[in-house]
């Protein structure tokens, strides 16, 4: 039996009814529109997913690996908080100490003896420096531009438009108690910076350190090493991994702010110690002699030592990340070792060795972010102020700043440091993190040491061990017990791995095509063939036909022959037949015009052969004949 679509097709082709044709054509257009809409939606969704895959291509996944193995012991750098023996530095700091004591007496009424202080002040005035007159401590009245000189007691007018104060000045007392100092440009007295502090302790310490760096910058390095503590002075006892050690296992290096520091297991001789057992008994155990009585009272206000745990190739930034050790106590520092590795560009903005950073490494150690920042600031200091800051290494051809050769360096340093803190110097933008680094996470615990019952005999034995190097009995406030050890031997390795590779990207792309369009690699090849190769062939064919037509017309014009009717190309309804190698579809067949000259025979009606009743037997049965006769 014919289907409904076949009957409608036959009816439309034979009756040539326009309404029927419009219905069929409209239905075909609707189907095409829906198919195109769904196709475009699928293609858009696929493109969006592919764009997301491409944008997230340079993403990394983090993996954490924990291994139990024998670990190399880190370098442990130990410094006394007091950088130099005060008894050895008095000759260099006598004038500065007199000025400081005079300020304390004038402002707070503090005195160690009237006659002694006044005699010192007179001596200071006779041999005084103009520098202390130019940058004295000042007392400010209600933040006005009038201040009292604590050295002379006279009032002076504060000039200059640039004022710098603490980030948050909270003064619970009278506003007259605020003190500070003023720095002015030596070449332009109207350019000044005023530094005020909410606490007199902070103001006096900052002012003292300012002059202290000037004095220390003029002392040769060899002399400063002699003025600081030796290994015999600092170390009383030493044990590592259950075995005795001594000063030969420590390497000295001089730090500008902390004097002589000593590094255990520095690896300088090519040997790095390791440990195969965790626990406090198998780490480093040292007893330090602090000698609190020989401390500089104005430079440092705390007692003890500073230590830092670091890799052998890293510079120990004691002033930045050092851990302070308390006296009269046993400090236990447990460590967890972690190695980290990040991917470099284009996954992250880190550097492998620092060779791509346009900043000279002044520390002769492996690259780190702190080394880059300090080196960048020191380079800017030399370029802007003409000299180097005392707390950092010297660049080639530079010298440390001091007020005799560089009278303007203090104002220049403070203004430059202010720009550095506000990230206006460009160092934070230039310097990058290191891609690989080692880290020791520290856990600190403190216990009283020595105990009350063991204090007597321990101090006697330690005093005997110290021998004739000291002429007094040790006090527990002069001692500090330090233990540095691995809490466990689990090495944690944190690494970044590429989350996407080319194979994964192609797999994700194929998965999206298969999910939304049921496409495979063959389908993609066919799409490329249709949209590119076939389109190119069609365009080339059209261009060839135009060129051929242009050539025929040119030959015809040259010969002067008029165009014949048979040569004219027939279009649309003038074309008697549709010349196409492919069979027309139903919709295209409806659009074909009927030939004008020789009408083609119309489609015959369907043959309803299925409605004919034919018997399945060749002969009629006898019993049916009898029934028919009756």
Coordinates of C-alpha atoms in Angstrom, one line a residue:
X1 CA 0.0 0.0 0.0
X2 CA 1.4 3.5 -0.8
X3 CA 2.3 5.7 2.0
X4 CA 0.8 9.1 2.6
X5 CA 3.9 10.9 1.5
X6 CA 3.9 8.9 -1.8
X7 CA 0.3 9.8 -2.5
X8 CA 0.9 13.5 -1.7
X9 CA 4.0 13.4 -4.0
X10 CA 2.0 11.9 -6.8
X11 CA -0.9 14.3 -6.3
X12 CA 1.3 17.3 -6.3
X13 CA 3.3 16.3 -9.4
X14 CA 0.2 15.5 -11.5
X15 CA -2.1 18.3 -10.4
X16 CA 0.5 21.0 -10.2
X17 CA -1.4 22.6 -7.3
X18 CA 0.4 25.7 -5.9
X19 CA -1.1 25.3 -2.5
X20 CA 0.1 21.8 -2.2
X21 CA 3.5 22.7 -3.4
X22 CA 3.7 25.5 -0.8
X23 CA 2.7 23.2 1.9
X24 CA 5.4 20.6 1.0
X25 CA 8.0 23.3 0.4
X26 CA 7.2 25.0 3.8
X27 CA 7.5 21.7 5.5
X28 CA 10.9 21.1 3.9
X29 CA 12.1 24.6 4.8
X30 CA 11.0 24.1 8.4
X31 CA 12.9 20.9 8.6
X32 CA 16.0 22.5 7.1
X33 CA 15.7 25.4 9.5
X34 CA 15.4 23.1 12.6
X35 CA 18.3 21.0 11.3
X36 CA 20.5 24.1 10.7
X37 CA 19.5 25.6 14.2
X38 CA 20.4 22.3 15.9
X39 CA 23.7 22.1 14.0
X40 CA 24.7 25.6 14.8
X41 CA 23.8 25.2 18.4
X42 CA 26.0 22.0 18.6
X43 CA 28.8 23.7 16.7
X44 CA 28.7 26.7 19.0
X45 CA 28.7 24.5 22.1
X46 CA 31.6 22.6 20.8
X47 CA 33.5 25.8 20.0
X48 CA 32.8 27.1 23.5
X49 CA 34.1 23.9 25.1
X50 CA 37.1 23.9 22.8
X51 CA 37.9 27.5 23.7
X52 CA 37.7 26.7 27.3
X53 CA 40.0 23.8 26.9
X54 CA 42.5 26.0 25.1
X55 CA 42.3 28.7 27.7
X56 CA 42.9 26.2 30.5
X57 CA 45.6 24.4 28.6
X58 CA 48.5 25.9 30.7
X59 CA 47.1 24.8 34.0
X60 CA 49.0 22.7 36.5
X61 CA 48.1 20.0 39.0
X62 CA 49.8 19.7 42.3
X63 CA 51.1 16.4 43.6
X64 CA 52.5 15.6 47.0
X65 CA 54.9 12.8 47.5
X66 CA 56.1 11.6 50.9
X67 CA 59.2 9.5 51.2
X68 CA 60.9 8.0 54.3
X69 CA 64.7 8.1 53.8
X70 CA 67.9 9.4 55.2
X71 CA 67.9 13.2 55.1
X72 CA 70.7 15.7 54.7
X73 CA 71.0 17.9 57.7
X74 CA 70.5 21.6 56.9
X75 CA 72.9 24.4 57.6
X76 CA 72.2 26.1 61.0
X77 CA 73.5 29.6 61.4
X78 CA 73.8 31.0 64.9
X79 CA 74.4 34.7 65.8
X80 CA 74.5 36.6 69.1
X81 CA 71.8 39.2 69.2
X82 CA 74.4 41.7 70.3
X83 CA 76.7 42.0 67.3
X84 CA 79.8 43.4 69.0
X85 CA 81.2 43.4 72.5
X86 CA 80.3 46.6 74.1
X87 CA 83.5 46.8 76.0
X88 CA 85.4 46.7 72.7
X89 CA 83.2 49.2 71.0
X90 CA 83.2 51.9 73.6
X91 CA 86.0 53.9 72.0
X92 CA 84.1 54.0 68.7
X93 CA 80.6 54.7 70.3
X94 CA 81.6 57.0 73.1
X95 CA 80.3 60.2 71.5
X96 CA 77.1 58.6 70.3
X97 CA 76.4 57.1 73.8
X98 CA 77.0 60.5 75.4
X99 CA 74.5 62.1 73.0
X100 CA 72.0 59.4 73.7
X101 CA 72.3 59.7 77.5
X102 CA 72.0 63.4 77.3
X103 CA 68.7 63.0 75.4
X104 CA 67.4 60.6 77.9
X105 CA 68.3 62.9 80.8
X106 CA 66.7 65.9 79.1
X107 CA 63.5 64.2 78.0
X108 CA 62.9 61.6 80.6
X109 CA 65.0 62.8 83.5
X110 CA 67.1 59.6 83.3
X111 CA 70.6 59.8 84.6
X112 CA 73.4 57.5 85.7
X113 CA 75.0 60.2 87.9
X114 CA 74.8 63.9 87.5
X115 CA 78.5 64.6 87.7
X116 CA 79.4 61.9 85.3
X117 CA 76.9 62.8 82.6
X118 CA 77.6 66.5 82.8
X119 CA 81.3 65.8 82.4
X120 CA 80.7 63.6 79.4
X121 CA 78.6 66.3 77.8
X122 CA 81.3 68.9 78.3
X123 CA 83.8 66.6 76.7
X124 CA 81.3 65.9 73.9
X125 CA 80.9 69.5 73.2
X126 CA 84.6 70.1 73.0
X127 CA 85.2 67.3 70.6
X128 CA 81.6 67.2 69.3
X129 CA 80.7 66.5 65.7
X130 CA 78.6 68.8 63.6
X131 CA 76.7 65.8 62.5
X132 CA 74.9 65.4 65.9
X133 CA 74.0 69.1 65.7
X134 CA 72.5 68.7 62.3
X135 CA 70.4 65.6 63.2
X136 CA 69.4 65.9 66.9
X137 CA 66.5 64.3 68.6
X138 CA 63.5 66.7 68.7
X139 CA 60.4 67.0 70.8
X140 CA 57.3 68.2 68.9
X141 CA 54.6 70.3 70.3
X142 CA 51.1 69.4 69.1
X143 CA 52.4 68.5 65.7
X144 CA 53.3 72.1 65.0
X145 CA 56.3 73.2 63.1
X146 CA 58.1 74.1 66.3
X147 CA 60.3 71.6 68.0
X148 CA 62.6 71.5 71.0
X149 CA 66.2 70.3 70.5
X150 CA 66.8 67.7 73.2
X151 CA 70.5 68.2 73.0
X152 CA 70.5 72.0 73.7
X153 CA 67.0 72.5 75.0
X154 CA 66.4 75.3 72.5
X155 CA 63.4 75.6 70.2
X156 CA 63.8 75.5 66.5
X157 CA 61.5 76.0 63.6
X158 CA 60.8 73.0 61.4
X159 CA 60.9 73.8 57.7
X160 CA 59.9 71.7 54.8
X161 CA 56.8 70.4 53.2
X162 CA 57.5 66.7 53.4
X163 CA 56.5 65.1 56.7
X164 CA 56.6 61.4 57.5
X165 CA 55.0 59.9 60.5
X166 CA 54.3 56.4 61.8
X167 CA 51.5 54.5 60.1
X168 CA 49.3 54.9 63.1
X169 CA 50.4 57.3 65.8
X170 CA 48.4 56.5 68.9
X171 CA 49.6 58.6 71.9
X172 CA 47.8 58.0 75.1
X173 CA 49.5 60.8 76.9
X174 CA 50.1 64.4 76.0
X175 CA 50.9 65.2 72.4
X176 CA 54.0 67.0 73.6
X177 CA 55.6 63.6 74.4
X178 CA 56.1 62.8 70.7
X179 CA 59.7 62.8 69.6
X180 CA 61.6 62.2 66.4
X181 CA 64.2 63.7 64.1
X182 CA 64.3 65.7 60.9
X183 CA 66.3 64.8 57.8
X184 CA 66.9 67.5 55.1
X185 CA 68.5 67.4 51.7
X186 CA 72.0 68.8 52.0
X187 CA 71.7 70.5 48.6
X188 CA 68.2 71.9 49.2
X189 CA 67.3 72.8 52.8
X190 CA 63.6 73.2 52.0
X191 CA 63.3 69.5 51.1
X192 CA 63.0 67.8 54.5
X193 CA 61.4 64.7 55.9
X194 CA 60.2 64.6 59.5
X195 CA 60.1 61.2 61.3
X196 CA 58.0 61.1 64.4
X197 CA 57.3 58.1 66.6
X198 CA 54.6 57.2 69.0
X199 CA 57.1 55.8 71.5
X200 CA 60.3 57.3 72.8
X201 CA 61.9 53.9 72.8
X202 CA 61.4 53.5 69.1
X203 CA 62.6 57.0 68.4
X204 CA 65.8 56.7 70.4
X205 CA 66.6 53.3 68.9
X206 CA 66.0 54.4 65.3
X207 CA 68.1 57.5 65.8
X208 CA 70.8 55.5 67.5
X209 CA 70.9 52.9 64.7
X210 CA 71.1 55.7 62.2
X211 CA 74.3 57.1 63.7
X212 CA 75.6 53.6 64.5
X213 CA 75.6 52.6 60.8
X214 CA 77.6 55.7 60.0
X215 CA 80.3 54.8 62.5
X216 CA 80.4 51.1 61.6
X217 CA 80.7 51.9 57.9
X218 CA 84.1 53.6 58.5
X219 CA 85.6 50.6 60.4
X220 CA 87.5 48.1 58.4
X221 CA 86.1 44.5 58.1
X222 CA 89.2 42.9 59.8
X223 CA 88.7 45.2 62.8
X224 CA 85.0 44.5 63.1
X225 CA 85.7 40.7 63.1
X226 CA 88.0 41.2 66.0
X227 CA 85.5 43.3 67.9
X228 CA 82.8 40.6 67.6
X229 CA 82.5 37.2 69.2
X230 CA 84.8 34.3 68.4
X231 CA 83.7 30.7 68.2
X232 CA 85.3 30.0 71.5
X233 CA 83.4 32.9 73.0
X234 CA 80.0 31.8 71.7
X235 CA 80.1 28.0 71.8
X236 CA 80.4 26.1 75.1
X237 CA 79.4 22.5 74.2
X238 CA 78.4 20.8 70.9
X239 CA 76.9 17.4 70.0
X240 CA 75.6 16.1 66.7
X241 CA 73.9 12.8 66.1
X242 CA 75.1 11.6 69.5
X243 CA 78.8 12.5 68.8
X244 CA 80.8 15.4 70.1
X245 CA 81.6 18.3 67.8
X246 CA 83.6 21.6 68.2
X247 CA 84.3 24.9 66.5
X248 CA 85.9 23.1 63.5
X249 CA 82.4 22.1 62.4
X250 CA 81.4 25.7 62.3
X251 CA 82.1 28.3 59.6
X252 CA 82.4 31.9 60.4
X253 CA 80.9 34.7 58.3
X254 CA 80.5 38.3 59.1
X255 CA 77.0 39.9 59.0
X256 CA 76.9 43.7 59.0
X257 CA 74.1 43.9 61.6
X258 CA 74.9 40.8 63.7
X259 CA 78.6 40.6 63.7
X260 CA 80.3 37.2 63.6
X261 CA 77.9 34.4 62.9
X262 CA 78.7 30.7 62.8
X263 CA 77.2 28.2 60.5
X264 CA 77.1 24.5 61.4
X265 CA 77.3 22.1 58.4
X266 CA 77.9 24.8 55.9
X267 CA 79.2 22.4 53.3
X268 CA 82.2 24.6 52.7
X269 CA 84.6 21.7 52.6
X270 CA 82.4 19.7 50.2
X271 CA 80.9 17.5 52.9
X272 CA 77.3 17.7 54.0
X273 CA 76.3 15.8 57.2
X274 CA 73.1 13.7 57.2
X275 CA 71.0 11.9 59.7
X276 CA 69.2 8.6 59.6
X277 CA 67.3 8.9 62.8
X278 CA 64.8 11.4 64.0
X279 CA 64.5 12.8 67.5
X280 CA 66.2 15.4 69.7
X281 CA 69.0 13.0 70.6
X282 CA 70.2 12.7 67.0
X283 CA 70.2 16.4 66.0
X284 CA 72.4 19.3 66.9
X285 CA 72.8 20.2 70.5
X286 CA 74.8 23.3 71.5
X287 CA 75.1 25.4 74.7
X288 CA 75.7 29.1 73.9
X289 CA 77.5 31.7 76.0
X290 CA 75.6 35.0 75.6
X291 CA 77.5 37.2 78.1
X292 CA 74.6 39.6 78.7
X293 CA 76.8 42.0 80.7
X294 CA 78.7 43.0 77.6
X295 CA 75.6 44.0 75.6
X296 CA 75.1 47.4 74.0
X297 CA 72.3 49.0 76.0
X298 CA 71.1 51.3 73.2
X299 CA 71.5 49.0 70.2
X300 CA 69.7 45.9 71.4
X301 CA 67.0 45.6 74.0
X302 CA 66.6 41.7 74.1
X303 CA 69.0 39.0 75.3
X304 CA 69.7 35.8 73.5
X305 CA 70.8 34.4 70.2
X306 CA 69.3 34.2 66.7
X307 CA 69.4 31.2 64.5
X308 CA 68.2 30.3 61.0
X309 CA 67.9 27.0 59.3
X310 CA 68.7 27.1 55.6
X311 CA 70.1 25.2 52.7
X312 CA 73.9 25.2 52.2
X313 CA 73.5 27.2 49.0
X314 CA 71.2 29.8 50.5
X315 CA 72.2 33.1 52.2
X316 CA 71.0 33.3 55.8
X317 CA 68.9 36.4 56.2
X318 CA 69.1 36.6 60.0
X319 CA 67.4 40.0 60.2
X320 CA 64.4 38.9 58.2
X321 CA 63.5 35.3 59.2
X322 CA 65.8 34.5 62.1
X323 CA 64.4 32.7 65.2
X324 CA 65.3 34.2 68.6
X325 CA 66.7 31.8 71.3
X326 CA 65.9 32.7 74.9
X327 CA 68.5 32.6 77.7
X328 CA 68.1 30.4 80.8
X329 CA 66.0 28.1 78.7
X330 CA 66.3 25.0 76.6
X331 CA 64.9 25.7 73.1
X332 CA 63.9 22.6 71.1
X333 CA 63.3 23.2 67.3
X334 CA 61.8 20.3 65.5
X335 CA 62.0 20.3 61.7
X336 CA 59.9 19.0 58.8
X337 CA 61.7 19.0 55.4
X338 CA 59.8 19.9 52.3
X339 CA 61.1 20.3 48.7
X340 CA 58.9 22.3 46.3
X341 CA 59.1 22.5 42.5
X342 CA 57.0 24.9 40.4
X343 CA 56.6 24.9 36.7
X344 CA 58.1 27.9 34.9
X345 CA 56.7 29.9 32.1
X346 CA 54.0 29.8 30.7
X347 CA 52.5 28.0 33.7
X348 CA 53.8 30.5 36.4
X349 CA 55.9 33.6 36.6
X350 CA 58.9 32.1 38.4
X351 CA 62.5 31.8 37.4
X352 CA 64.8 28.8 37.4
X353 CA 68.2 30.3 38.2
X354 CA 67.6 34.0 38.2
X355 CA 69.5 34.5 35.0
X356 CA 66.5 36.1 33.3
X357 CA 66.2 38.7 36.1
X358 CA 68.0 42.0 35.2
X359 CA 69.4 42.4 38.8
X360 CA 72.9 41.5 39.8
X361 CA 73.2 38.9 42.6
X362 CA 75.3 40.5 45.3
X363 CA 75.3 37.6 47.7
X364 CA 77.1 34.9 45.6
X365 CA 74.5 32.4 46.6
X366 CA 71.7 30.6 44.8
X367 CA 68.8 32.9 43.6
X368 CA 65.9 33.7 45.9
X369 CA 63.3 36.4 46.0
X370 CA 64.9 38.1 49.1
X371 CA 68.3 38.2 47.4
X372 CA 66.8 39.8 44.4
X373 CA 64.9 42.5 46.4
X374 CA 67.9 43.4 48.6
X375 CA 70.2 43.5 45.6
X376 CA 67.8 45.6 43.6
X377 CA 67.5 48.1 46.5
X378 CA 71.3 48.3 47.0
X379 CA 71.7 49.0 43.3
X380 CA 69.1 51.8 43.4
X381 CA 70.9 53.1 46.5
X382 CA 74.2 53.3 44.7
X383 CA 72.6 54.9 41.6
X384 CA 70.5 57.5 43.6
X385 CA 72.7 58.3 46.6
X386 CA 76.2 57.6 45.3
X387 CA 77.0 55.0 48.1
X388 CA 75.8 51.7 49.4
X389 CA 73.7 50.9 52.4
X390 CA 75.7 49.4 55.3
X391 CA 73.4 46.4 56.0
X392 CA 73.8 44.8 52.5
X393 CA 76.8 43.6 50.4
X394 CA 78.8 46.1 48.4
X395 CA 78.4 46.2 44.6
X396 CA 81.5 46.4 42.5
X397 CA 83.2 49.8 42.7
X398 CA 81.0 51.1 45.5
X399 CA 81.6 52.0 49.1
X400 CA 79.5 52.2 52.2
X401 CA 77.8 55.4 53.1
X402 CA 79.1 57.6 55.9
X403 CA 78.4 61.2 56.8
X404 CA 81.9 62.4 56.1
X405 CA 82.0 61.4 52.5
X406 CA 78.2 61.4 51.8
X407 CA 76.5 64.0 54.0
X408 CA 73.2 63.6 52.1
X409 CA 72.9 59.9 52.2
X410 CA 70.5 59.7 55.2
X411 CA 67.9 61.8 53.6
X412 CA 68.4 59.9 50.3
X413 CA 68.2 56.5 52.0
X414 CA 65.0 57.2 53.9
X415 CA 63.2 58.6 50.8
X416 CA 64.4 55.7 48.7
X417 CA 63.3 53.2 51.4
X418 CA 59.9 54.8 51.5
X419 CA 59.5 54.3 47.8
X420 CA 60.7 50.7 48.1
X421 CA 58.0 50.0 50.8
X422 CA 55.3 51.5 48.7
X423 CA 56.5 49.4 45.7
X424 CA 57.3 52.5 43.7
X425 CA 60.9 51.5 43.1
X426 CA 60.1 48.7 40.6
X427 CA 61.9 46.0 42.5
X428 CA 58.8 44.0 43.4
X429 CA 57.8 44.0 39.7
X430 CA 61.2 42.9 38.5
X431 CA 62.0 40.2 41.1
X432 CA 60.3 36.8 40.8
X433 CA 59.9 33.7 43.0
X434 CA 62.3 30.8 42.5
X435 CA 60.8 27.8 40.8
X436 CA 62.5 25.3 43.1
X437 CA 63.3 25.8 46.8
X438 CA 63.7 23.9 50.0
X439 CA 61.9 24.7 53.2
X440 CA 62.2 23.5 56.8
X441 CA 59.1 24.0 58.8
X442 CA 60.1 24.7 62.4
X443 CA 58.2 23.8 65.6
X444 CA 59.7 25.5 68.7
X445 CA 59.2 24.5 72.3
X446 CA 60.9 26.0 75.4
X447 CA 61.6 24.6 78.8
X448 CA 63.4 26.1 81.8
X449 CA 67.1 25.3 81.8
X450 CA 68.9 24.5 83.9
X451 CA 66.5 23.3 86.6
X452 CA 66.7 24.6 90.1
X453 CA 68.1 21.4 91.5
X454 CA 70.7 21.0 88.8
X455 CA 71.6 24.7 88.4
X456 CA 74.5 24.7 90.9
X457 CA 76.5 21.7 89.6
X458 CA 75.9 22.5 85.9
X459 CA 77.1 26.1 86.2
X460 CA 80.2 24.9 88.1
X461 CA 81.0 22.3 85.5
X462 CA 80.4 24.7 82.6
X463 CA 82.5 27.4 84.3
X464 CA 85.3 24.8 84.6
X465 CA 84.9 23.8 80.9
X466 CA 85.2 27.4 80.0
X467 CA 88.5 27.5 81.8
X468 CA 90.5 30.6 82.1
X469 CA 88.7 32.4 79.3
X470 CA 86.5 34.1 81.9
X471 CA 87.3 35.2 85.4
X472 CA 83.8 34.7 86.9
X473 CA 81.3 32.1 87.6
X474 CA 78.7 31.6 84.9
X475 CA 75.2 32.8 85.4
X476 CA 72.2 31.0 83.8
X477 CA 71.0 34.2 82.2
X478 CA 74.3 34.1 80.2
X479 CA 73.6 30.6 78.8
X480 CA 71.2 29.3 76.2
X481 CA 70.6 25.6 75.3
X482 CA 69.7 24.9 71.7
X483 CA 68.5 21.6 70.1
X484 CA 67.8 21.4 66.4
X485 CA 66.5 18.0 65.0
X486 CA 64.2 16.3 62.6
X487 CA 60.9 15.3 64.1
X488 CA 60.6 12.6 61.5
X489 CA 62.5 11.5 58.3
X490 CA 59.5 12.0 56.0
X491 CA 60.6 14.1 53.0
X492 CA 57.7 15.9 51.4
X493 CA 58.0 16.7 47.8
X494 CA 55.5 19.1 46.3
X495 CA 55.6 19.4 42.6
X496 CA 53.5 20.9 39.8
X497 CA 52.7 18.9 36.7
X498 CA 51.1 20.0 33.5
X499 CA 47.4 19.3 33.7
X500 CA 47.0 19.1 29.9
X501 CA 49.2 17.7 27.2
X502 CA 48.7 17.6 23.4
X503 CA 47.3 14.0 23.7
X504 CA 44.9 15.0 26.5
X505 CA 43.8 18.1 24.5
X506 CA 43.0 16.0 21.4
X507 CA 41.2 13.5 23.5
X508 CA 39.0 16.1 25.1
X509 CA 38.4 17.7 21.8
X510 CA 37.3 14.4 20.3
X511 CA 35.2 13.7 23.3
X512 CA 33.3 16.9 22.8
X513 CA 32.7 16.2 19.1
X514 CA 31.5 12.7 19.9
X515 CA 29.2 13.9 22.7
X516 CA 27.4 16.7 20.8
X517 CA 27.8 15.7 17.1
X518 CA 28.6 12.0 17.2
X519 CA 31.7 12.8 15.2
X520 CA 34.9 10.8 15.0
X521 CA 38.2 11.5 13.2
X522 CA 36.7 10.3 9.9
X523 CA 33.8 12.7 10.4
X524 CA 36.3 15.6 11.0
X525 CA 38.2 14.6 7.9
X526 CA 34.9 14.7 5.9
X527 CA 33.9 18.0 7.3
X528 CA 37.3 19.4 6.3
X529 CA 36.9 17.9 2.8
X530 CA 33.4 19.4 2.4
X531 CA 34.1 22.8 3.7
X532 CA 37.5 23.3 2.3
X533 CA 38.4 21.0 -0.5
X534 CA 34.9 20.8 -2.1
X535 CA 34.4 24.5 -1.6
X536 CA 37.7 25.3 -3.3
X537 CA 36.9 23.0 -6.2
X538 CA 33.5 24.7 -6.7
X539 CA 35.1 28.1 -6.6
X540 CA 37.8 27.0 -9.1
X541 CA 35.1 25.4 -11.3
X542 CA 33.1 28.6 -11.3
X543 CA 36.2 30.7 -12.1
X544 CA 37.0 28.3 -15.0
X545 CA 33.5 28.6 -16.4
X546 CA 33.7 32.4 -16.3
X547 CA 37.1 32.3 -17.9
X548 CA 35.9 30.0 -20.6
X549 CA 32.9 32.1 -21.3
X550 CA 35.0 35.2 -21.4
X551 CA 37.4 33.5 -23.9
X552 CA 34.5 32.4 -26.2
X553 CA 33.0 35.9 -26.1
X554 CA 36.3 37.3 -27.0
X555 CA 36.8 34.9 -30.0
X556 CA 33.2 35.7 -31.1
X557 CA 33.8 39.5 -31.0
X558 CA 37.1 39.1 -33.0
X559 CA 35.4 37.0 -35.7
X560 CA 32.4 39.3 -35.9
X561 CA 29.8 36.5 -35.7
X562 CA 26.5 37.2 -33.9
X563 CA 25.8 34.9 -31.0
X564 CA 23.5 31.9 -32.0
X565 CA 20.5 30.8 -30.1
X566 CA 22.1 27.5 -29.4
X567 CA 25.1 29.2 -27.8
X568 CA 23.0 31.2 -25.4
X569 CA 23.0 29.8 -21.9
X570 CA 19.6 29.1 -20.7
X571 CA 18.7 29.7 -17.1
X572 CA 15.8 29.0 -14.9
X573 CA 12.5 28.2 -16.7
X574 CA 14.3 28.4 -20.1
X575 CA 16.3 25.3 -19.2
X576 CA 14.4 22.3 -20.6
X577 CA 15.9 19.8 -18.3
X578 CA 17.9 19.9 -15.1
X579 CA 21.4 18.7 -16.0
X580 CA 22.8 17.2 -12.9
X581 CA 24.6 14.0 -12.2
X582 CA 22.8 13.6 -8.9
X583 CA 19.2 12.6 -8.8
X584 CA 16.9 15.4 -7.7
X585 CA 15.2 15.2 -4.4
X586 CA 11.5 15.6 -3.9
X587 CA 11.7 19.2 -3.0
X588 CA 13.9 20.1 -5.9
X589 CA 11.7 18.1 -8.2
X590 CA 8.8 20.3 -7.3
X591 CA 10.7 23.4 -8.3
X592 CA 11.6 22.1 -11.8
X593 CA 9.7 23.9 -14.5
X594 CA 7.8 21.9 -17.1
X595 CA 9.3 21.8 -20.6
X596 CA 7.5 24.1 -23.0
X597 CA 8.1 22.4 -26.3
X598 CA 7.8 18.7 -25.6
X599 CA 5.7 18.1 -22.5
X600 CA 6.9 15.1 -20.6
X601 CA 4.4 12.4 -19.7
X602 CA 3.0 12.9 -16.2
X603 CA 3.5 10.4 -13.5
X604 CA 0.9 7.5 -13.8
X605 CA -1.3 6.8 -10.8
X606 CA -0.1 4.2 -8.4
X607 CA -0.8 0.6 -9.3
X608 CA -3.1 -0.8 -6.7
X609 CA -2.2 -4.3 -7.4
X610 CA -2.5 -5.2 -3.8
X611 CA -6.2 -4.7 -3.9
X612 CA -6.8 -7.5 -6.5
X613 CA -8.2 -10.8 -5.0
X614 CA -6.5 -13.7 -6.5
X615 CA -7.1 -17.3 -5.3
X616 CA -4.2 -19.2 -4.0
X617 CA -5.6 -22.5 -5.6
X618 CA -5.3 -23.3 -9.3
X619 CA -8.6 -25.3 -9.3
X620 CA -11.8 -24.8 -7.5
X621 CA -12.7 -27.4 -5.1
X622 CA -15.7 -29.6 -5.8
X623 CA -17.6 -28.7 -2.7
X624 CA -17.5 -25.1 -3.6
X625 CA -19.0 -25.9 -7.1
X626 CA -21.9 -27.6 -5.5
X627 CA -22.5 -24.7 -3.3
X628 CA -22.4 -22.4 -6.3
X629 CA -24.9 -24.5 -8.2
X630 CA -27.4 -24.5 -5.4

